[in-house]
Amino acid sequence: GMTRDDLFNTNASIVATLTSACAKHCPEAMICIISNPVNSTIPITSEVFKKHGVYNPKKIFGVTTLDIVRANTFVAELKGLDPARVTVPVIGGHAGKTIIPLISQCTPKVDFPQDQLQKLTARIQEAGTEVVQAKAGAGSATLSMAYAGARFVFSLVDAMNGKQGVVECAFVQSQETESPYFSTPLLLGKNGIEKNLGIGKITPFEEKMVAEAMSELKASIKKGEEFAKNFK
């Protein structure tokens, strides 16, 4: 019965405490935050690092890979493809309507009629709730979450070790939209974000989703920033 927002009160102070320790003891580390609500916990992390004077936006990542894994899986199921060979970029944030799957940029290329596309998009956005309901409130996503977290970290470690062309989406400090943080595909490298690859070409349906996500994104970010400012 909890929303991601309900998790804020529990997780905000945990994230602030842990990231304060990181800022003091390992300020150069890559920080990957998967604790919900990611749309607020990443701004908290950034503000904590700023307070300690060690902020580097290229090294702070909100892990949204679970949305990508789900998008790949659901598209593959509908099209009879191998999910390991499907790549759907998911941009925006990591809650409800801020989760924006760019089906138009899927590789391999796929097409869906508009009604099916809307249903598919809604399923990707609400997949977390789907799992909670399937478990009758006794838990949330665990194995898929672990897989997604591992996938992102393995990609980052590969890039830090010199592998070229490693791209993952993550929720990061961003100038790509009017939102100060936004998830887009990122080229990863030895120093974290080598290049933000941006949103790219999107359809009017996807443009509308980006516009509709803005107010919720900005509110969640502000909530995280306010919390961090008052955190002792």
PDB file of C-alpha atoms in Angstrom:
ATOM      1  CA  GLY A   1       0.000   0.000   0.000  1.00  0.00           C
ATOM      2  CA  MET A   2       2.997   2.340   0.048  1.00  0.00           C
ATOM      3  CA  THR A   3       3.729   4.729  -2.791  1.00  0.00           C
ATOM      4  CA  ARG A   4       7.301   5.638  -3.715  1.00  0.00           C
ATOM      5  CA  ASP A   5       6.595   8.888  -1.901  1.00  0.00           C
ATOM      6  CA  ASP A   6       5.767   7.006   1.304  1.00  0.00           C
ATOM      7  CA  LEU A   7       9.223   5.474   1.074  1.00  0.00           C
ATOM      8  CA  PHE A   8      10.715   8.962   1.178  1.00  0.00           C
ATOM      9  CA  ASN A   9      10.485   9.325   4.960  1.00  0.00           C
ATOM     10  CA  THR A  10      12.331   6.067   5.581  1.00  0.00           C
ATOM     11  CA  ASN A  11      14.861   6.170   2.773  1.00  0.00           C
ATOM     12  CA  ALA A  12      15.747   9.882   2.636  1.00  0.00           C
ATOM     13  CA  SER A  13      17.640   9.843   5.931  1.00  0.00           C
ATOM     14  CA  ILE A  14      19.296   6.474   5.127  1.00  0.00           C
ATOM     15  CA  VAL A  15      20.574   7.839   1.796  1.00  0.00           C
ATOM     16  CA  ALA A  16      21.679  11.139   3.365  1.00  0.00           C
ATOM     17  CA  THR A  17      23.589   9.314   6.125  1.00  0.00           C
ATOM     18  CA  LEU A  18      25.301   6.862   3.761  1.00  0.00           C
ATOM     19  CA  THR A  19      26.202   9.502   1.190  1.00  0.00           C
ATOM     20  CA  SER A  20      27.599  11.787   3.936  1.00  0.00           C
ATOM     21  CA  ALA A  21      29.925   8.915   4.858  1.00  0.00           C
ATOM     22  CA  CYS A  22      30.854   8.481   1.172  1.00  0.00           C
ATOM     23  CA  ALA A  23      31.524  12.212   0.768  1.00  0.00           C
ATOM     24  CA  LYS A  24      33.864  12.095   3.780  1.00  0.00           C
ATOM     25  CA  HIS A  25      35.656   8.812   3.164  1.00  0.00           C
ATOM     26  CA  CYS A  26      35.484   8.058  -0.589  1.00  0.00           C
ATOM     27  CA  PRO A  27      34.626  11.325  -2.360  1.00  0.00           C
ATOM     28  CA  GLU A  28      36.028  10.050  -5.688  1.00  0.00           C
ATOM     29  CA  ALA A  29      33.855   6.904  -5.770  1.00  0.00           C
ATOM     30  CA  MET A  30      31.089   6.287  -8.297  1.00  0.00           C
ATOM     31  CA  ILE A  31      27.830   6.566  -6.343  1.00  0.00           C
ATOM     32  CA  CYS A  32      24.953   4.428  -7.644  1.00  0.00           C
ATOM     33  CA  ILE A  33      21.669   4.994  -5.809  1.00  0.00           C
ATOM     34  CA  ILE A  34      18.828   2.518  -6.259  1.00  0.00           C
ATOM     35  CA  SER A  35      16.827   3.464  -3.118  1.00  0.00           C
ATOM     36  CA  ASN A  36      13.387   4.839  -3.918  1.00  0.00           C
ATOM     37  CA  PRO A  37      12.160   7.431  -4.551  1.00  0.00           C
ATOM     38  CA  VAL A  38      15.167   7.798  -6.899  1.00  0.00           C
ATOM     39  CA  ASN A  39      13.696  11.076  -8.242  1.00  0.00           C
ATOM     40  CA  SER A  40      14.343  12.513  -4.747  1.00  0.00           C
ATOM     41  CA  THR A  41      17.271  10.443  -3.443  1.00  0.00           C
ATOM     42  CA  ILE A  42      19.615  11.566  -6.256  1.00  0.00           C
ATOM     43  CA  PRO A  43      19.061  15.280  -5.495  1.00  0.00           C
ATOM     44  CA  ILE A  44      19.669  14.420  -1.801  1.00  0.00           C
ATOM     45  CA  THR A  45      22.975  12.753  -2.742  1.00  0.00           C
ATOM     46  CA  SER A  46      24.047  15.728  -4.863  1.00  0.00           C
ATOM     47  CA  GLU A  47      23.247  18.239  -2.106  1.00  0.00           C
ATOM     48  CA  VAL A  48      25.148  16.157   0.480  1.00  0.00           C
ATOM     49  CA  PHE A  49      28.222  16.040  -1.777  1.00  0.00           C
ATOM     50  CA  LYS A  50      27.918  19.807  -2.396  1.00  0.00           C
ATOM     51  CA  LYS A  51      27.817  20.417   1.376  1.00  0.00           C
ATOM     52  CA  HIS A  52      31.107  18.532   1.725  1.00  0.00           C
ATOM     53  CA  GLY A  53      32.616  20.423  -1.226  1.00  0.00           C
ATOM     54  CA  VAL A  54      33.246  17.233  -3.256  1.00  0.00           C
ATOM     55  CA  TYR A  55      30.366  17.259  -5.727  1.00  0.00           C
ATOM     56  CA  ASN A  56      31.068  15.709  -9.124  1.00  0.00           C
ATOM     57  CA  PRO A  57      27.868  15.262 -11.174  1.00  0.00           C
ATOM     58  CA  LYS A  58      29.651  12.820 -13.517  1.00  0.00           C
ATOM     59  CA  LYS A  59      29.902  10.259 -10.699  1.00  0.00           C
ATOM     60  CA  ILE A  60      26.390  10.250  -9.184  1.00  0.00           C
ATOM     61  CA  PHE A  61      23.870   7.883 -10.768  1.00  0.00           C
ATOM     62  CA  GLY A  62      20.239   7.080 -10.066  1.00  0.00           C
ATOM     63  CA  VAL A  63      19.873   3.454 -11.129  1.00  0.00           C
ATOM     64  CA  THR A  64      16.738   3.176 -13.286  1.00  0.00           C
ATOM     65  CA  THR A  65      17.826  -0.002 -15.095  1.00  0.00           C
ATOM     66  CA  LEU A  66      14.817  -1.946 -13.788  1.00  0.00           C
ATOM     67  CA  ASP A  67      12.572   0.148 -16.066  1.00  0.00           C
ATOM     68  CA  ILE A  68      14.756  -0.732 -19.067  1.00  0.00           C
ATOM     69  CA  VAL A  69      14.829  -4.446 -18.201  1.00  0.00           C
ATOM     70  CA  ARG A  70      11.029  -4.444 -17.941  1.00  0.00           C
ATOM     71  CA  ALA A  71      10.571  -2.503 -21.174  1.00  0.00           C
ATOM     72  CA  ASN A  72      12.892  -4.923 -23.019  1.00  0.00           C
ATOM     73  CA  THR A  73      11.036  -7.926 -21.576  1.00  0.00           C
ATOM     74  CA  PHE A  74       7.502  -6.689 -22.305  1.00  0.00           C
ATOM     75  CA  VAL A  75       8.357  -5.665 -25.884  1.00  0.00           C
ATOM     76  CA  ALA A  76      10.091  -9.019 -26.456  1.00  0.00           C
ATOM     77  CA  GLU A  77       7.045 -10.915 -25.125  1.00  0.00           C
ATOM     78  CA  LEU A  78       4.682  -9.064 -27.450  1.00  0.00           C
ATOM     79  CA  LYS A  79       6.906  -9.512 -30.506  1.00  0.00           C
ATOM     80  CA  GLY A  80       8.228 -13.035 -29.851  1.00  0.00           C
ATOM     81  CA  LEU A  81      11.822 -11.795 -29.512  1.00  0.00           C
ATOM     82  CA  ASP A  82      14.668 -12.708 -27.152  1.00  0.00           C
ATOM     83  CA  PRO A  83      14.622 -10.029 -24.383  1.00  0.00           C
ATOM     84  CA  ALA A  84      18.433 -10.144 -24.215  1.00  0.00           C
ATOM     85  CA  ARG A  85      18.498  -8.806 -27.784  1.00  0.00           C
ATOM     86  CA  VAL A  86      15.954  -6.018 -27.281  1.00  0.00           C
ATOM     87  CA  THR A  87      17.034  -2.530 -26.197  1.00  0.00           C
ATOM     88  CA  VAL A  88      14.481   0.113 -25.251  1.00  0.00           C
ATOM     89  CA  PRO A  89      15.855   3.384 -23.848  1.00  0.00           C
ATOM     90  CA  VAL A  90      13.762   4.606 -20.910  1.00  0.00           C
ATOM     91  CA  ILE A  91      14.150   8.295 -20.066  1.00  0.00           C
ATOM     92  CA  GLY A  92      12.747  10.716 -17.491  1.00  0.00           C
ATOM     93  CA  GLY A  93      12.604   9.535 -13.915  1.00  0.00           C
ATOM     94  CA  HIS A  94      11.866   6.425 -11.900  1.00  0.00           C
ATOM     95  CA  ALA A  95       8.237   6.682 -10.769  1.00  0.00           C
ATOM     96  CA  GLY A  96       4.865   6.387 -12.509  1.00  0.00           C
ATOM     97  CA  LYS A  97       4.404   8.808 -15.363  1.00  0.00           C
ATOM     98  CA  THR A  98       8.012  10.061 -15.130  1.00  0.00           C
ATOM     99  CA  ILE A  99       9.054   6.657 -16.564  1.00  0.00           C
ATOM    100  CA  ILE A 100       9.111   7.290 -20.328  1.00  0.00           C
ATOM    101  CA  PRO A 101       9.924   4.290 -22.549  1.00  0.00           C
ATOM    102  CA  LEU A 102      11.084   5.355 -26.012  1.00  0.00           C
ATOM    103  CA  ILE A 103       9.571   2.472 -27.968  1.00  0.00           C
ATOM    104  CA  SER A 104      10.274   4.454 -31.165  1.00  0.00           C
ATOM    105  CA  GLN A 105      14.015   4.052 -30.481  1.00  0.00           C
ATOM    106  CA  CYS A 106      13.825   0.313 -29.728  1.00  0.00           C
ATOM    107  CA  THR A 107      16.372  -1.937 -31.401  1.00  0.00           C
ATOM    108  CA  PRO A 108      15.385  -3.999 -33.278  1.00  0.00           C
ATOM    109  CA  LYS A 109      12.744  -1.632 -34.672  1.00  0.00           C
ATOM    110  CA  VAL A 110       9.202  -2.522 -33.536  1.00  0.00           C
ATOM    111  CA  ASP A 111       5.795  -1.088 -34.325  1.00  0.00           C
ATOM    112  CA  PHE A 112       2.611  -1.167 -32.271  1.00  0.00           C
ATOM    113  CA  PRO A 113      -0.839   0.265 -32.984  1.00  0.00           C
ATOM    114  CA  GLN A 114      -1.507   3.304 -30.769  1.00  0.00           C
ATOM    115  CA  ASP A 115      -3.885   1.529 -28.350  1.00  0.00           C
ATOM    116  CA  GLN A 116      -1.379  -1.289 -27.792  1.00  0.00           C
ATOM    117  CA  LEU A 117       1.445   1.229 -27.411  1.00  0.00           C
ATOM    118  CA  GLN A 118      -0.510   3.074 -24.709  1.00  0.00           C
ATOM    119  CA  LYS A 119      -1.210  -0.173 -22.821  1.00  0.00           C
ATOM    120  CA  LEU A 120       2.427  -1.259 -23.115  1.00  0.00           C
ATOM    121  CA  THR A 121       3.676   2.112 -21.864  1.00  0.00           C
ATOM    122  CA  ALA A 122       1.281   2.036 -18.898  1.00  0.00           C
ATOM    123  CA  ARG A 123       2.414  -1.499 -18.038  1.00  0.00           C
ATOM    124  CA  ILE A 124       6.085  -0.459 -18.034  1.00  0.00           C
ATOM    125  CA  GLN A 125       5.246   2.551 -15.843  1.00  0.00           C
ATOM    126  CA  GLU A 126       3.187   0.527 -13.371  1.00  0.00           C
ATOM    127  CA  ALA A 127       5.168  -2.731 -13.377  1.00  0.00           C
ATOM    128  CA  GLY A 128       6.353  -2.154  -9.791  1.00  0.00           C
ATOM    129  CA  THR A 129       2.740  -2.005  -8.616  1.00  0.00           C
ATOM    130  CA  GLU A 130       1.941  -5.103 -10.696  1.00  0.00           C
ATOM    131  CA  VAL A 131       4.600  -7.060  -8.752  1.00  0.00           C
ATOM    132  CA  VAL A 132       3.383  -5.788  -5.372  1.00  0.00           C
ATOM    133  CA  GLN A 133      -0.185  -6.813  -6.247  1.00  0.00           C
ATOM    134  CA  ALA A 134       0.960 -10.235  -7.511  1.00  0.00           C
ATOM    135  CA  LYS A 135       2.711 -10.776  -4.157  1.00  0.00           C
ATOM    136  CA  ALA A 136      -0.487  -9.618  -2.405  1.00  0.00           C
ATOM    137  CA  GLY A 137       1.393  -6.916  -0.538  1.00  0.00           C
ATOM    138  CA  ALA A 138       3.926  -9.355   0.923  1.00  0.00           C
ATOM    139  CA  GLY A 139       6.843  -7.739  -0.904  1.00  0.00           C
ATOM    140  CA  SER A 140       8.022  -5.938  -4.003  1.00  0.00           C
ATOM    141  CA  ALA A 141      10.395  -6.675  -6.880  1.00  0.00           C
ATOM    142  CA  THR A 142      13.515  -8.417  -5.580  1.00  0.00           C
ATOM    143  CA  LEU A 143      15.221 -10.635  -8.170  1.00  0.00           C
ATOM    144  CA  SER A 144      14.571  -8.257 -11.086  1.00  0.00           C
ATOM    145  CA  MET A 145      15.789  -5.343  -8.929  1.00  0.00           C
ATOM    146  CA  ALA A 146      18.980  -7.221  -8.042  1.00  0.00           C
ATOM    147  CA  TYR A 147      19.547  -8.140 -11.690  1.00  0.00           C
ATOM    148  CA  ALA A 148      19.004  -4.531 -12.810  1.00  0.00           C
ATOM    149  CA  GLY A 149      21.343  -3.126 -10.142  1.00  0.00           C
ATOM    150  CA  ALA A 150      24.020  -5.664 -11.038  1.00  0.00           C
ATOM    151  CA  ARG A 151      23.676  -4.952 -14.753  1.00  0.00           C
ATOM    152  CA  PHE A 152      24.202  -1.230 -14.234  1.00  0.00           C
ATOM    153  CA  VAL A 153      27.204  -1.709 -11.931  1.00  0.00           C
ATOM    154  CA  PHE A 154      28.822  -4.272 -14.253  1.00  0.00           C
ATOM    155  CA  SER A 155      28.442  -1.796 -17.141  1.00  0.00           C
ATOM    156  CA  LEU A 156      29.982   0.998 -15.069  1.00  0.00           C
ATOM    157  CA  VAL A 157      32.898  -1.197 -13.927  1.00  0.00           C
ATOM    158  CA  ASP A 158      33.514  -2.301 -17.545  1.00  0.00           C
ATOM    159  CA  ALA A 159      33.628   1.366 -18.610  1.00  0.00           C
ATOM    160  CA  MET A 160      35.947   2.285 -15.703  1.00  0.00           C
ATOM    161  CA  ASN A 161      38.243  -0.543 -16.828  1.00  0.00           C
ATOM    162  CA  GLY A 162      38.511   0.957 -20.305  1.00  0.00           C
ATOM    163  CA  LYS A 163      35.773  -0.826 -22.267  1.00  0.00           C
ATOM    164  CA  GLN A 164      34.590   1.463 -25.071  1.00  0.00           C
ATOM    165  CA  GLY A 165      31.029   2.253 -26.111  1.00  0.00           C
ATOM    166  CA  VAL A 166      29.278   1.324 -22.839  1.00  0.00           C
ATOM    167  CA  VAL A 167      25.848   2.999 -22.770  1.00  0.00           C
ATOM    168  CA  GLU A 168      23.285   2.824 -19.949  1.00  0.00           C
ATOM    169  CA  CYS A 169      20.379   5.080 -18.999  1.00  0.00           C
ATOM    170  CA  ALA A 170      20.519   6.628 -15.520  1.00  0.00           C
ATOM    171  CA  PHE A 171      18.890   9.482 -13.598  1.00  0.00           C
ATOM    172  CA  VAL A 172      21.571  12.181 -13.384  1.00  0.00           C
ATOM    173  CA  GLN A 173      22.127  15.923 -13.158  1.00  0.00           C
ATOM    174  CA  SER A 174      21.146  17.091 -16.608  1.00  0.00           C
ATOM    175  CA  GLN A 175      20.683  20.026 -18.969  1.00  0.00           C
ATOM    176  CA  GLU A 176      18.677  17.997 -21.493  1.00  0.00           C
ATOM    177  CA  THR A 177      15.292  19.348 -20.359  1.00  0.00           C
ATOM    178  CA  GLU A 178      13.983  22.007 -17.992  1.00  0.00           C
ATOM    179  CA  SER A 179      14.236  19.423 -15.173  1.00  0.00           C
ATOM    180  CA  PRO A 180      17.575  19.697 -13.282  1.00  0.00           C
ATOM    181  CA  TYR A 181      17.812  15.893 -13.204  1.00  0.00           C
ATOM    182  CA  PHE A 182      16.700  13.592 -15.987  1.00  0.00           C
ATOM    183  CA  SER A 183      17.449  10.073 -17.156  1.00  0.00           C
ATOM    184  CA  THR A 184      18.817   9.631 -20.690  1.00  0.00           C
ATOM    185  CA  PRO A 185      21.274   7.231 -22.341  1.00  0.00           C
ATOM    186  CA  LEU A 186      24.806   7.989 -21.084  1.00  0.00           C
ATOM    187  CA  LEU A 187      28.148   7.013 -22.536  1.00  0.00           C
ATOM    188  CA  LEU A 188      30.106   5.715 -19.541  1.00  0.00           C
ATOM    189  CA  GLY A 189      33.872   5.889 -19.124  1.00  0.00           C
ATOM    190  CA  LYS A 190      36.753   5.926 -16.635  1.00  0.00           C
ATOM    191  CA  ASN A 191      35.476   9.097 -14.965  1.00  0.00           C
ATOM    192  CA  GLY A 192      31.792   8.206 -14.910  1.00  0.00           C
ATOM    193  CA  ILE A 193      29.669  10.057 -17.463  1.00  0.00           C
ATOM    194  CA  GLU A 194      31.780  10.658 -20.577  1.00  0.00           C
ATOM    195  CA  LYS A 195      28.873  12.062 -22.567  1.00  0.00           C
ATOM    196  CA  ASN A 196      25.152  12.549 -22.098  1.00  0.00           C
ATOM    197  CA  LEU A 197      23.639  11.179 -25.316  1.00  0.00           C
ATOM    198  CA  GLY A 198      20.398  13.090 -24.768  1.00  0.00           C
ATOM    199  CA  ILE A 199      16.850  12.254 -25.774  1.00  0.00           C
ATOM    200  CA  GLY A 200      17.334  11.968 -29.543  1.00  0.00           C
ATOM    201  CA  LYS A 201      14.470  11.983 -32.010  1.00  0.00           C
ATOM    202  CA  ILE A 202      11.127  11.118 -30.402  1.00  0.00           C
ATOM    203  CA  THR A 203       7.501  10.859 -31.491  1.00  0.00           C
ATOM    204  CA  PRO A 204       4.734  13.345 -30.573  1.00  0.00           C
ATOM    205  CA  PHE A 205       3.331  10.692 -28.160  1.00  0.00           C
ATOM    206  CA  GLU A 206       6.706  10.538 -26.379  1.00  0.00           C
ATOM    207  CA  GLU A 207       7.094  14.344 -26.438  1.00  0.00           C
ATOM    208  CA  LYS A 208       3.738  14.637 -24.687  1.00  0.00           C
ATOM    209  CA  MET A 209       4.900  12.186 -21.977  1.00  0.00           C
ATOM    210  CA  VAL A 210       8.068  14.226 -21.399  1.00  0.00           C
ATOM    211  CA  ALA A 211       6.001  17.430 -21.043  1.00  0.00           C
ATOM    212  CA  GLU A 212       3.541  15.732 -18.668  1.00  0.00           C
ATOM    213  CA  ALA A 213       6.339  14.350 -16.462  1.00  0.00           C
ATOM    214  CA  MET A 214       7.930  17.748 -15.768  1.00  0.00           C
ATOM    215  CA  SER A 215       5.840  19.003 -12.853  1.00  0.00           C
ATOM    216  CA  GLU A 216       6.086  15.701 -10.944  1.00  0.00           C
ATOM    217  CA  LEU A 217       9.829  15.442 -11.606  1.00  0.00           C
ATOM    218  CA  LYS A 218      10.517  18.993 -10.453  1.00  0.00           C
ATOM    219  CA  ALA A 219       8.424  18.521  -7.291  1.00  0.00           C
ATOM    220  CA  SER A 220      10.242  15.289  -6.354  1.00  0.00           C
ATOM    221  CA  ILE A 221      13.633  16.905  -6.985  1.00  0.00           C
ATOM    222  CA  LYS A 222      12.728  19.943  -4.891  1.00  0.00           C
ATOM    223  CA  LYS A 223      11.543  17.671  -2.081  1.00  0.00           C
ATOM    224  CA  GLY A 224      14.922  15.897  -2.062  1.00  0.00           C
ATOM    225  CA  GLU A 225      16.874  19.156  -2.138  1.00  0.00           C
ATOM    226  CA  GLU A 226      14.835  20.677   0.720  1.00  0.00           C
ATOM    227  CA  PHE A 227      15.356  17.541   2.811  1.00  0.00           C
ATOM    228  CA  ALA A 228      19.132  17.582   2.240  1.00  0.00           C
ATOM    229  CA  LYS A 229      19.390  21.280   3.176  1.00  0.00           C
ATOM    230  CA  ASN A 230      17.762  20.592   6.562  1.00  0.00           C
ATOM    231  CA  PHE A 231      19.538  17.281   7.217  1.00  0.00           C
ATOM    232  CA  LYS A 232      22.040  17.414  10.067  1.00  0.00           C
TER     233      LYS A 232
END
